[in-house]
Coordinates of C-alpha atoms in Angstrom, one line a residue:
Chain A
M1 CA 119.5 62.0 87.0
S2 CA 122.9 63.0 88.1
A3 CA 125.1 63.0 85.1
S4 CA 128.7 63.1 86.2
P5 CA 131.3 61.7 88.5
W6 CA 132.0 65.0 90.0
R7 CA 128.8 66.1 91.5
A8 CA 129.3 64.1 94.6
T9 CA 132.2 66.2 95.7
R10 CA 131.0 69.7 95.0
A11 CA 132.2 71.0 98.3
T12 CA 135.6 72.1 97.1
V13 CA 135.6 75.7 96.1
N14 CA 136.7 77.0 92.7
P15 CA 138.1 80.3 91.6
G16 CA 134.6 81.8 91.2
L17 CA 134.1 81.2 94.9
F18 CA 137.4 82.5 96.1
A19 CA 136.2 86.1 96.2
A20 CA 134.1 85.1 99.3
A21 CA 137.1 83.5 101.0
L22 CA 139.1 86.5 100.2
L23 CA 136.6 88.9 101.6
S24 CA 136.5 87.0 104.8
G25 CA 140.3 87.4 105.1
T26 CA 140.9 83.6 105.3
C27 CA 143.2 81.7 103.1
A28 CA 141.2 80.1 100.3
T29 CA 141.3 76.3 100.0
A30 CA 142.6 74.5 97.0
A31 CA 141.2 75.4 93.7
P32 CA 141.6 73.0 90.8
G33 CA 140.3 75.6 88.4
P34 CA 136.9 75.3 86.9
S35 CA 138.1 72.5 84.7
H36 CA 138.1 68.8 84.6
P37 CA 139.8 67.6 87.8
T38 CA 138.7 64.1 88.8
A39 CA 137.2 63.7 92.3
G40 CA 140.5 62.0 93.3
A41 CA 142.5 65.0 92.1
I42 CA 140.3 67.4 94.1
D43 CA 140.8 65.3 97.2
I44 CA 144.5 65.5 96.7
L45 CA 144.4 69.2 96.5
A46 CA 142.2 69.5 99.5
Q47 CA 144.7 67.4 101.5
S48 CA 147.8 69.2 100.1
A49 CA 150.3 70.9 102.4
A50 CA 151.2 74.6 102.2
S51 CA 154.6 73.5 100.9
D52 CA 152.9 71.9 97.8
W53 CA 152.1 75.4 96.6
R54 CA 154.3 78.3 95.6
P55 CA 153.5 82.0 95.5
V56 CA 153.7 83.8 92.2
D57 CA 156.3 86.6 92.1
A58 CA 154.6 89.9 91.6
E59 CA 157.4 91.0 89.3
N60 CA 156.4 88.1 87.0
T61 CA 152.7 88.5 87.2
L62 CA 150.6 90.4 84.7
Y63 CA 147.0 91.6 85.0
L64 CA 144.8 92.0 82.0
E65 CA 142.0 94.3 83.1
L66 CA 138.7 93.9 81.3
D67 CA 135.3 95.4 81.9
S68 CA 134.3 91.9 83.1
G69 CA 137.2 91.5 85.6
R70 CA 140.9 90.7 85.8
V71 CA 142.8 87.9 84.1
V72 CA 146.0 87.0 86.0
F73 CA 149.0 85.6 84.1
E74 CA 152.2 84.1 85.5
L75 CA 155.2 84.7 83.3
A76 CA 157.9 82.2 82.5
P77 CA 161.2 84.1 82.2
Q78 CA 163.1 80.8 82.5
F79 CA 161.8 79.9 79.1
A80 CA 161.6 83.2 77.3
P81 CA 163.6 85.8 79.1
L82 CA 163.9 88.3 76.2
H83 CA 160.2 88.2 75.4
V84 CA 159.1 88.4 79.1
A85 CA 161.3 91.5 79.5
N86 CA 160.0 93.1 76.4
L87 CA 156.3 92.4 77.1
K88 CA 156.8 93.9 80.6
T89 CA 158.3 97.0 79.0
L90 CA 155.3 97.4 76.8
V91 CA 153.0 96.9 79.7
R92 CA 154.8 99.4 81.8
E93 CA 154.6 101.9 79.0
K94 CA 150.9 101.3 79.1
Y95 CA 151.0 100.2 75.5
F96 CA 147.9 98.0 75.9
D97 CA 145.7 100.4 77.8
G98 CA 142.7 101.1 75.7
L99 CA 143.5 98.6 73.1
T100 CA 141.1 95.8 72.3
I101 CA 140.7 92.0 71.9
V102 CA 140.5 91.7 68.1
R103 CA 140.2 87.9 67.7
V104 CA 138.4 85.1 69.4
A105 CA 138.7 81.8 67.5
D106 CA 136.6 79.0 68.8
D107 CA 138.5 76.0 70.2
Y108 CA 141.8 77.8 69.4
L109 CA 142.9 81.2 70.8
T110 CA 142.0 84.8 71.6
E111 CA 144.3 87.7 70.8
W112 CA 144.7 91.4 71.4
E113 CA 146.7 94.0 69.7
D114 CA 146.7 97.6 68.3
S115 CA 144.7 97.0 65.1
T116 CA 145.5 100.5 63.9
G117 CA 149.3 99.8 64.1
K118 CA 149.8 103.4 65.2
R119 CA 150.6 103.1 68.8
P120 CA 154.2 103.9 69.7
T121 CA 156.2 101.1 71.2
G122 CA 158.4 103.4 73.1
T123 CA 161.6 101.8 74.4
A124 CA 160.4 98.3 73.7
A125 CA 162.1 96.3 70.9
T126 CA 160.0 95.5 67.9
M127 CA 162.2 92.7 66.7
L128 CA 163.5 90.0 69.0
P129 CA 165.3 86.7 68.5
A130 CA 162.7 84.0 68.6
E131 CA 162.4 82.0 71.8
F132 CA 160.3 79.2 70.4
S133 CA 162.5 76.6 72.2
S134 CA 165.6 76.6 74.5
P135 CA 168.3 74.3 75.5
I136 CA 167.5 71.8 78.3
R137 CA 169.2 73.1 81.4
A138 CA 170.3 70.8 84.2
W139 CA 169.1 73.2 86.9
Q140 CA 165.5 73.2 85.6
P141 CA 163.2 70.8 87.3
F142 CA 161.3 68.4 85.1
T143 CA 158.5 66.0 86.0
P144 CA 157.9 63.7 83.0
L145 CA 154.5 62.3 82.1
P146 CA 154.5 58.5 81.5
D147 CA 152.1 58.2 78.6
G148 CA 153.9 59.8 75.6
D149 CA 152.7 62.5 73.3
V150 CA 151.6 62.8 69.7
Y151 CA 153.8 65.8 68.9
A152 CA 157.0 65.5 70.9
P153 CA 159.4 62.8 72.1
Q154 CA 158.8 63.6 75.8
V155 CA 156.4 65.8 77.7
G156 CA 156.0 66.9 81.3
F157 CA 156.0 69.9 83.7
S158 CA 158.6 72.3 84.7
G159 CA 158.0 75.1 87.2
G160 CA 154.2 74.8 86.7
F161 CA 154.4 74.9 82.9
P162 CA 153.7 72.1 80.3
V163 CA 156.9 71.4 78.6
A164 CA 158.0 69.2 75.7
R165 CA 161.5 67.9 75.3
D166 CA 163.7 66.2 72.6
P167 CA 166.4 64.4 74.4
K168 CA 168.3 63.9 71.1
T169 CA 168.6 67.6 70.4
H170 CA 168.6 68.7 74.1
E171 CA 165.8 71.1 73.2
Q172 CA 162.8 72.0 75.3
W173 CA 159.7 74.1 74.5
L174 CA 156.5 75.2 76.2
V175 CA 153.4 73.5 74.9
H176 CA 150.3 75.2 73.5
C177 CA 147.9 73.9 76.2
Y178 CA 144.7 75.6 77.4
G179 CA 145.5 78.8 79.1
M180 CA 149.0 79.4 77.8
L181 CA 150.0 82.9 76.9
G182 CA 151.9 83.4 73.7
L183 CA 153.0 86.2 71.4
G184 CA 151.5 86.5 67.9
R185 CA 153.9 87.3 65.0
D186 CA 154.1 88.0 61.3
D187 CA 156.0 85.7 59.0
A188 CA 159.4 86.7 60.3
A189 CA 160.5 84.6 63.4
T190 CA 161.7 87.8 65.0
S191 CA 158.4 89.7 64.7
G192 CA 156.7 88.3 67.8
F193 CA 157.9 91.1 70.0
G194 CA 154.9 91.3 72.2
G195 CA 152.4 93.6 70.5
S196 CA 149.9 90.8 69.8
P197 CA 149.6 88.6 72.9
F198 CA 147.2 85.6 72.6
V199 CA 145.8 83.0 75.0
V200 CA 145.1 79.4 74.0
I201 CA 141.4 78.5 74.6
G202 CA 141.3 75.2 72.6
N203 CA 143.4 72.8 70.7
A204 CA 146.4 74.7 69.3
R205 CA 149.2 72.1 69.5
N206 CA 150.0 72.8 65.8
L207 CA 151.5 76.0 67.0
D208 CA 154.2 74.3 69.1
R209 CA 157.6 75.8 68.3
N210 CA 156.1 78.3 65.9
D211 CA 155.7 81.2 68.3
T212 CA 157.1 82.3 71.7
L213 CA 155.0 81.1 74.7
L214 CA 155.9 83.0 77.8
G215 CA 153.3 82.4 80.5
H216 CA 149.9 81.0 81.5
V217 CA 146.6 82.2 83.0
V218 CA 146.4 81.5 86.7
Q219 CA 143.1 83.2 87.4
G220 CA 140.2 84.3 85.2
I221 CA 140.5 82.2 82.0
E222 CA 136.7 82.1 81.8
L223 CA 136.7 85.9 81.1
L224 CA 138.5 85.0 77.8
S225 CA 136.9 81.6 77.0
T226 CA 133.4 82.9 77.2
L227 CA 133.9 85.9 74.9
P228 CA 131.8 86.0 71.7
R229 CA 133.6 84.3 68.8
G230 CA 134.8 86.5 66.0
P231 CA 132.7 85.9 62.8
S232 CA 135.5 85.9 60.3
P233 CA 137.1 82.6 59.3
R234 CA 139.9 82.7 61.9
G235 CA 137.9 84.4 64.6
F236 CA 138.7 88.1 63.8
F237 CA 136.0 90.5 64.4
D238 CA 134.8 92.3 61.3
K239 CA 134.0 95.6 62.9
P240 CA 135.9 97.6 65.6
A241 CA 132.6 97.9 67.5
E242 CA 132.8 94.2 68.1
H243 CA 136.2 94.4 69.7
I244 CA 136.4 93.8 73.4
P245 CA 137.9 96.8 75.3
I246 CA 141.0 96.4 77.4
R247 CA 141.1 98.8 80.3
A248 CA 144.8 98.2 81.1
M249 CA 147.6 95.7 81.5
R250 CA 149.8 95.9 84.6
V251 CA 152.7 94.2 86.2
A252 CA 151.4 93.1 89.6
A253 CA 154.5 94.6 91.3
D254 CA 153.4 98.0 90.1
V255 CA 149.9 97.7 91.6
P256 CA 149.3 98.7 95.3
P257 CA 149.5 95.5 97.4
R258 CA 145.9 95.8 98.5
E259 CA 144.7 95.9 94.9
R260 CA 146.6 92.8 93.9
T261 CA 145.2 89.3 93.2
E262 CA 147.5 87.0 95.2
V263 CA 147.8 83.6 93.6
E264 CA 149.5 80.4 94.5
V265 CA 150.3 77.7 91.9
L266 CA 150.6 74.0 92.6
R267 CA 154.2 72.9 92.5
T268 CA 154.9 70.4 89.8
D269 CA 158.1 68.9 91.4
T270 CA 156.4 67.2 94.4
A271 CA 154.9 63.9 95.4
T272 CA 151.6 65.6 95.6
F273 CA 151.7 66.7 92.0
K274 CA 152.6 63.1 91.0
A275 CA 149.6 61.9 92.9
Y276 CA 147.5 64.6 91.2
V277 CA 148.5 63.4 87.8
E278 CA 147.9 59.8 88.8
A279 CA 144.4 60.7 90.0
R280 CA 143.7 62.0 86.5
R281 CA 145.2 58.9 84.9
N282 CA 143.5 56.4 87.2
P283 CA 140.7 58.1 89.1
P284 CA 139.4 56.3 92.2
K285 CA 136.8 53.6 91.7
G286 CA 133.2 54.8 91.7
W287 CA 131.9 56.6 88.7
Y288 CA 134.7 55.7 86.4
L289 CA 134.1 52.2 85.0
Q290 CA 137.1 52.2 82.6
P291 CA 139.8 54.6 83.9
A292 CA 141.8 56.0 81.0
G293 CA 145.1 54.8 82.5
H294 CA 146.8 57.6 80.5
V295 CA 146.9 61.4 80.4
D296 CA 148.0 63.8 77.8
V297 CA 150.0 66.9 78.7
C298 CA 147.1 69.3 78.1
G299 CA 144.8 67.0 80.1
V300 CA 146.7 67.9 83.3
R301 CA 145.7 71.4 84.4
V302 CA 148.1 72.8 87.0
A303 CA 145.9 74.0 89.8
S304 CA 146.1 77.6 91.1
R305 CA 144.4 79.3 94.0
R306 CA 143.7 82.7 95.3
V307 CA 145.0 83.6 98.7
A308 CA 144.3 86.5 101.0
P309 CA 146.5 89.4 100.3
E310 CA 148.9 90.7 102.9
V311 CA 147.3 93.7 104.5
A312 CA 149.4 96.8 104.0
K313 CA 150.5 98.4 107.2
Chain B
M1 CA 151.3 93.8 63.5
S2 CA 149.6 90.8 62.0
A3 CA 149.8 88.0 64.5
S4 CA 148.8 84.9 62.8
P5 CA 149.3 82.7 59.8
W6 CA 145.6 82.8 59.0
R7 CA 144.9 86.4 58.5
A8 CA 146.2 86.3 54.9
T9 CA 143.4 84.1 53.8
R10 CA 140.5 85.6 55.5
A11 CA 138.4 85.4 52.4
T12 CA 136.9 82.0 53.1
V13 CA 133.6 82.2 54.9
N14 CA 132.8 80.5 58.2
P15 CA 129.5 79.4 59.6
G16 CA 128.8 82.9 61.0
L17 CA 128.8 84.1 57.4
F18 CA 126.7 81.4 55.9
A19 CA 123.5 83.1 56.7
A20 CA 124.3 85.6 54.0
A21 CA 125.0 82.9 51.4
L22 CA 121.8 81.2 52.5
L23 CA 119.7 84.2 52.1
S24 CA 121.0 84.8 48.6
G25 CA 119.9 81.3 47.8
T26 CA 123.3 80.2 46.7
C27 CA 125.1 77.2 48.1
A28 CA 127.5 78.2 50.7
T29 CA 131.2 77.6 50.2
A30 CA 133.3 75.4 52.4
A31 CA 133.3 76.1 56.1
P32 CA 136.0 74.7 58.2
G33 CA 134.2 75.9 61.3
P34 CA 135.5 78.9 63.3
S35 CA 138.3 76.8 64.5
H36 CA 141.9 76.2 63.7
P37 CA 142.2 75.1 60.1
T38 CA 145.5 75.9 58.5
A39 CA 145.5 78.1 55.4
G40 CA 146.3 74.9 53.4
A41 CA 143.3 73.1 54.9
I42 CA 141.1 76.1 54.0
D43 CA 142.3 76.0 50.4
I44 CA 141.6 72.3 50.2
L45 CA 138.0 72.9 51.3
A46 CA 137.6 75.7 48.9
Q47 CA 138.8 73.5 46.1
S48 CA 136.8 70.4 47.1
A49 CA 134.2 68.8 44.9
A50 CA 130.5 68.4 45.7
S51 CA 131.3 64.7 46.1
D52 CA 133.7 65.4 49.0
W53 CA 130.7 66.3 51.1
R54 CA 127.7 64.4 52.3
P55 CA 124.3 65.6 53.4
V56 CA 123.1 64.9 57.0
D57 CA 120.0 62.8 57.2
A58 CA 117.2 64.8 58.7
E59 CA 116.1 61.7 60.7
N60 CA 119.5 61.7 62.3
T61 CA 119.7 65.4 62.9
L62 CA 118.8 67.1 66.2
Y63 CA 118.2 70.8 66.9
L64 CA 118.8 72.3 70.2
E65 CA 116.8 75.6 70.2
L66 CA 118.2 78.3 72.5
D67 CA 117.3 81.9 72.9
S68 CA 120.6 82.7 71.2
G69 CA 119.9 80.4 68.2
R70 CA 120.1 76.8 67.0
V71 CA 122.7 74.1 67.7
V72 CA 122.6 71.4 65.1
F73 CA 123.7 67.8 65.9
E74 CA 124.4 64.9 63.7
L75 CA 123.7 61.6 65.4
A76 CA 125.7 58.4 65.0
P77 CA 123.4 55.4 65.1
Q78 CA 126.1 53.3 63.6
F79 CA 128.0 53.6 67.0
A80 CA 125.1 53.8 69.5
P81 CA 121.9 52.6 68.0
L82 CA 120.0 52.1 71.2
H83 CA 120.9 55.5 72.7
V84 CA 120.2 57.3 69.4
A85 CA 116.7 55.8 69.3
N86 CA 116.0 56.5 72.9
L87 CA 117.3 60.1 72.7
K88 CA 115.0 60.7 69.7
T89 CA 112.1 59.3 71.6
L90 CA 112.7 61.7 74.4
V91 CA 113.1 64.6 71.9
R92 CA 109.8 63.6 70.2
E93 CA 108.0 63.5 73.5
K94 CA 109.2 67.1 74.0
Y95 CA 111.0 65.9 77.1
F96 CA 113.7 68.7 76.8
D97 CA 111.4 71.6 75.9
G98 CA 111.6 74.1 78.7
L99 CA 114.4 72.4 80.5
T100 CA 117.7 74.2 81.1
I101 CA 121.5 73.9 80.7
V102 CA 122.6 73.3 84.2
R103 CA 126.3 73.0 83.9
V104 CA 129.1 74.6 81.9
A105 CA 132.5 73.4 83.0
D106 CA 135.3 75.4 81.5
D107 CA 137.6 73.4 79.1
Y108 CA 135.4 70.4 79.6
L109 CA 131.7 70.1 78.9
T110 CA 128.3 71.6 79.0
E111 CA 125.2 69.7 80.0
W112 CA 121.4 69.9 80.2
E113 CA 118.9 67.9 82.1
D114 CA 115.7 68.0 84.2
S115 CA 117.3 69.2 87.5
T116 CA 114.0 68.6 89.3
G117 CA 113.9 65.0 88.3
K118 CA 110.1 65.2 87.9
R119 CA 109.6 65.3 84.2
P120 CA 108.0 62.1 82.9
T121 CA 110.1 60.1 80.4
G122 CA 107.0 58.7 78.7
T123 CA 107.8 55.7 76.5
A124 CA 111.5 56.2 76.6
A125 CA 113.7 53.7 78.4
T126 CA 115.4 54.9 81.6
M127 CA 117.9 52.1 81.6
L128 CA 119.8 51.0 78.5
P129 CA 122.8 48.7 77.9
A130 CA 125.9 50.9 77.7
E131 CA 127.2 51.6 74.2
F132 CA 130.6 52.9 75.4
S133 CA 132.3 50.9 72.7
S134 CA 131.3 48.5 69.9
P135 CA 132.9 45.7 67.8
I136 CA 134.9 46.8 64.8
R137 CA 132.7 46.0 61.8
A138 CA 134.2 45.3 58.4
W139 CA 131.6 47.4 56.6
Q140 CA 132.5 50.6 58.5
P141 CA 134.9 52.9 56.8
F142 CA 138.0 53.9 58.8
T143 CA 140.6 56.4 57.9
P144 CA 143.5 56.0 60.3
L145 CA 145.7 58.9 61.5
P146 CA 149.4 58.2 61.2
D147 CA 150.7 59.8 64.4
G148 CA 149.4 57.7 67.3
D149 CA 147.5 58.7 70.3
V150 CA 148.1 59.0 74.0
Y151 CA 145.0 57.1 75.0
A152 CA 144.3 54.4 72.4
P153 CA 146.2 52.0 70.2
Q154 CA 144.8 53.5 67.0
V155 CA 142.7 56.6 66.1
G156 CA 141.1 57.9 63.0
F157 CA 137.8 58.8 61.4
S158 CA 134.7 56.9 60.5
G159 CA 131.7 58.5 58.9
G160 CA 132.8 61.9 60.0
F161 CA 133.4 60.9 63.7
P162 CA 136.7 60.6 65.6
V163 CA 137.1 57.0 66.5
A164 CA 139.6 55.0 68.6
R165 CA 140.3 51.3 68.0
D166 CA 142.0 48.5 69.7
P167 CA 143.0 45.9 67.0
K168 CA 143.7 43.3 69.8
T169 CA 140.2 43.4 71.2
H170 CA 138.5 44.4 67.9
E171 CA 136.8 47.1 69.8
Q172 CA 136.1 50.7 68.6
W173 CA 134.8 53.7 70.4
L174 CA 134.0 57.3 69.7
V175 CA 136.4 59.9 71.1
H176 CA 135.6 62.8 73.4
C177 CA 136.8 65.5 71.1
Y178 CA 135.6 69.1 70.9
G179 CA 131.9 69.2 69.8
M180 CA 131.0 65.6 70.6
L181 CA 127.6 64.9 72.0
G182 CA 127.4 62.4 74.9
L183 CA 124.9 61.2 77.5
G184 CA 125.6 61.8 81.2
R185 CA 125.0 59.0 83.6
D186 CA 124.9 58.1 87.3
D187 CA 127.3 55.4 88.6
A188 CA 125.5 52.6 86.9
A189 CA 126.7 51.9 83.3
T190 CA 123.0 51.5 82.2
S191 CA 121.9 54.9 83.6
G192 CA 122.9 57.1 80.7
F193 CA 119.6 56.8 78.9
G194 CA 119.5 60.2 77.5
G195 CA 118.1 62.5 80.1
S196 CA 121.4 64.4 80.6
P197 CA 123.0 65.2 77.2
F198 CA 126.4 66.9 77.2
V199 CA 128.7 68.5 74.7
V200 CA 132.4 68.5 74.9
I201 CA 133.8 72.0 74.9
G202 CA 137.4 71.2 76.0
N203 CA 139.8 68.4 77.0
A204 CA 137.7 65.5 78.1
R205 CA 139.6 62.5 76.8
N206 CA 139.5 61.0 80.3
L207 CA 135.9 60.2 79.7
D208 CA 136.6 57.9 76.7
R209 CA 134.8 54.6 77.1
N210 CA 133.0 55.9 80.3
D211 CA 129.9 57.1 78.7
T212 CA 128.0 56.8 75.5
L213 CA 128.9 59.2 72.8
L214 CA 126.3 59.4 70.0
G215 CA 126.7 62.5 67.8
H216 CA 128.5 65.7 67.2
V217 CA 127.8 69.4 66.7
V218 CA 127.8 70.4 63.0
Q219 CA 126.6 74.0 63.4
G220 CA 126.4 76.4 66.4
I221 CA 129.0 75.1 68.8
E222 CA 129.8 78.7 69.7
L223 CA 126.3 79.0 71.3
L224 CA 127.5 76.5 73.8
S225 CA 131.2 77.3 74.1
T226 CA 130.5 81.0 75.0
L227 CA 128.0 80.3 77.7
P228 CA 128.9 81.6 81.2
R229 CA 130.8 79.0 83.2
G230 CA 129.0 77.5 86.2
P231 CA 130.6 78.8 89.5
S232 CA 130.5 75.5 91.4
P233 CA 133.6 73.3 91.2
R234 CA 132.6 71.2 88.3
G235 CA 130.7 73.9 86.4
F236 CA 127.2 73.5 87.9
F237 CA 125.2 76.6 88.4
D238 CA 124.3 77.3 92.0
K239 CA 120.9 78.9 91.3
P240 CA 118.2 77.9 88.9
A241 CA 118.1 81.5 87.8
E242 CA 121.6 81.0 86.3
H243 CA 120.4 78.1 84.2
I244 CA 120.2 78.7 80.4
P245 CA 116.7 78.0 79.1
I246 CA 116.2 75.5 76.3
R247 CA 113.2 76.4 74.1
A248 CA 113.0 73.0 72.5
M249 CA 114.8 70.0 71.0
R250 CA 113.6 68.6 67.7
V251 CA 114.4 65.9 65.2
A252 CA 115.0 67.8 62.0
A253 CA 112.7 65.4 60.1
D254 CA 109.8 66.7 62.2
V255 CA 110.5 70.4 61.3
P256 CA 109.0 71.9 58.2
P257 CA 111.6 71.8 55.4
R258 CA 111.8 75.6 55.1
E259 CA 112.6 75.9 58.8
R260 CA 115.4 73.4 58.7
T261 CA 119.1 74.1 58.8
E262 CA 120.5 72.0 56.0
V263 CA 124.1 70.9 56.6
E264 CA 126.7 69.0 54.8
V265 CA 129.7 67.3 56.4
L266 CA 133.1 66.7 54.9
R267 CA 133.4 63.0 54.0
T268 CA 136.3 61.4 55.9
D269 CA 136.8 58.5 53.4
T270 CA 138.2 60.6 50.5
A271 CA 141.5 61.8 49.1
T272 CA 140.3 65.3 49.9
F273 CA 140.0 64.4 53.6
K274 CA 143.5 62.9 53.6
A275 CA 144.9 66.1 52.1
Y276 CA 142.9 68.1 54.7
V277 CA 144.6 66.1 57.5
E278 CA 148.0 66.4 55.8
A279 CA 147.5 70.2 55.6
R280 CA 147.1 70.2 59.3
R281 CA 150.1 68.1 59.9
N282 CA 152.3 69.9 57.4
P283 CA 150.9 73.3 56.5
P284 CA 152.2 75.0 53.4
K285 CA 155.4 77.0 53.9
G286 CA 154.9 80.6 54.8
W287 CA 153.9 81.5 58.3
Y288 CA 154.8 78.1 59.7
L289 CA 158.5 77.8 60.4
Q290 CA 158.4 74.4 62.1
P291 CA 155.4 72.4 60.9
A292 CA 154.2 70.0 63.6
G293 CA 154.5 67.1 61.2
H294 CA 151.9 65.4 63.4
V295 CA 148.3 65.7 64.4
D296 CA 146.2 64.4 67.2
V297 CA 142.7 63.1 66.6
C298 CA 141.0 66.1 68.3
G299 CA 143.3 68.4 66.3
V300 CA 141.4 67.5 63.1
R301 CA 138.0 69.2 63.1
V302 CA 135.8 67.6 60.5
A303 CA 134.4 70.5 58.4
S304 CA 130.7 71.2 58.0
R305 CA 128.8 73.7 55.9
R306 CA 125.4 75.1 55.6
V307 CA 123.6 74.8 52.3
A308 CA 120.6 76.4 50.9
P309 CA 117.5 74.5 51.9
E310 CA 115.3 72.9 49.3
V311 CA 112.4 75.2 48.7
A312 CA 109.1 73.6 49.6
K313 CA 106.7 73.3 46.6

């Protein structure tokens, strides 16, 4: 009574199994994430070359430390330089240490902030020009998807991130797909300075171009997606006792090398990535009787994998 | 440091709060679910008339009883009559009682079945003609969405369910949106008889027309979406000890009235529903600085609400 096309190829490890590979000191094999890769996509990752992957810069990596483990984010300064810099300032001032996750909205997002509003923001800015979108720049790689989008004239991937574009206005913006990191704000466009980060855990495309996205989860999304949902209408918890404690946030570069989580992300400007997308659009014959022939931008999850850390001398 | 457009209208209750309304014997107010309604959409529900809602037929309602509570499904016999009948036969033979959830794949689906393959299926069929799609029937209501779809020529809602259509082939099919109930299968199209139900908890559009969908969750989705993720690549649990126990599945009509969960679902063939969709496309001015102006079929969550049960005489 097998119920899925994927069971046959269970051999490929996923992030949950990487710890073992890590402990043995070997380089982990490809990890499509715990999500919906087709069997074909998994095969492509398994056969990928080292050059199909890129390391994540420790200076652009954030850790969210929860009691349940570590969530790892890659930041996107190429899309939101001011907000990336300001969020890192807050992190380095230990602004988030001891704060809590105050909101988990089912099929939408989870968010953390200082619900007392009393924590000092130190040298970080508390108002910043919005970076909801940016001009398309010739030097930025872009791999378009062929099947269109309900929300934007064009969608694709740039540097590992889901991106929408409007060729008429020469504008681009990051897309609210699963696992994206954004910054909550009040009504003012300039108010999303970084004090209220959120992660997309569902369908949140209606937020596109309404807040600054500045990164994505590359390991540990399940620590956020499995959290109890907040009982209030938009997922806020009623009582502080229900909040989920945050031990700390850190810039990976500030963490001793042996305590880091080294991650590689699938490059999105390669033939391998194109084949990976195609395997989602048209999976190999077998279980699929009617391949979709299409894929939406949030239906492509950019793979990431843990690798053995360099041993400190 | 408010971080969202929704906080300002927290007053509307969500499913988690309905228990209170239920206990007080009053009819619960509109519940958009714990998910992403815009403030405008919530207002529309709050102002809706009784006639904007329809009761769910107890004969077409299933309960999945977990240690954590009850998940309520509405079935869609108008789209998958053979599979609805067969699943109800399995449920009435108590086929699922004592089985387990064997798979929770992040951003994809959760599934339960008899992993031993030993449980007798009684009088239920174990092969059934696939109901992946059906002919468009003139008597079925259809409210189209105006913004297109990446996967299908046309999308909209019929009887509360997300539906795709191909006017050229006169075919229609249910869409793998969040909360949809489907039946897993082996490679053969006829093998999805009902022994492996699954619920969509993420982006699963690549499954459209590859399995039989036959219902949706109308209460309790968070009991499934918060489950721990399976560690194996596609979300299967490695060890039976990790499986999540199922106490029972029941047809609501077989449950004593006072033990039922009475649910109403927002009608999708009304002016109110059109306004609800429009409020998602173009939310009222305020927090939104750049309304999407579009909505995808899975971005519209059909609202449901608990109502006070009729008291047995």
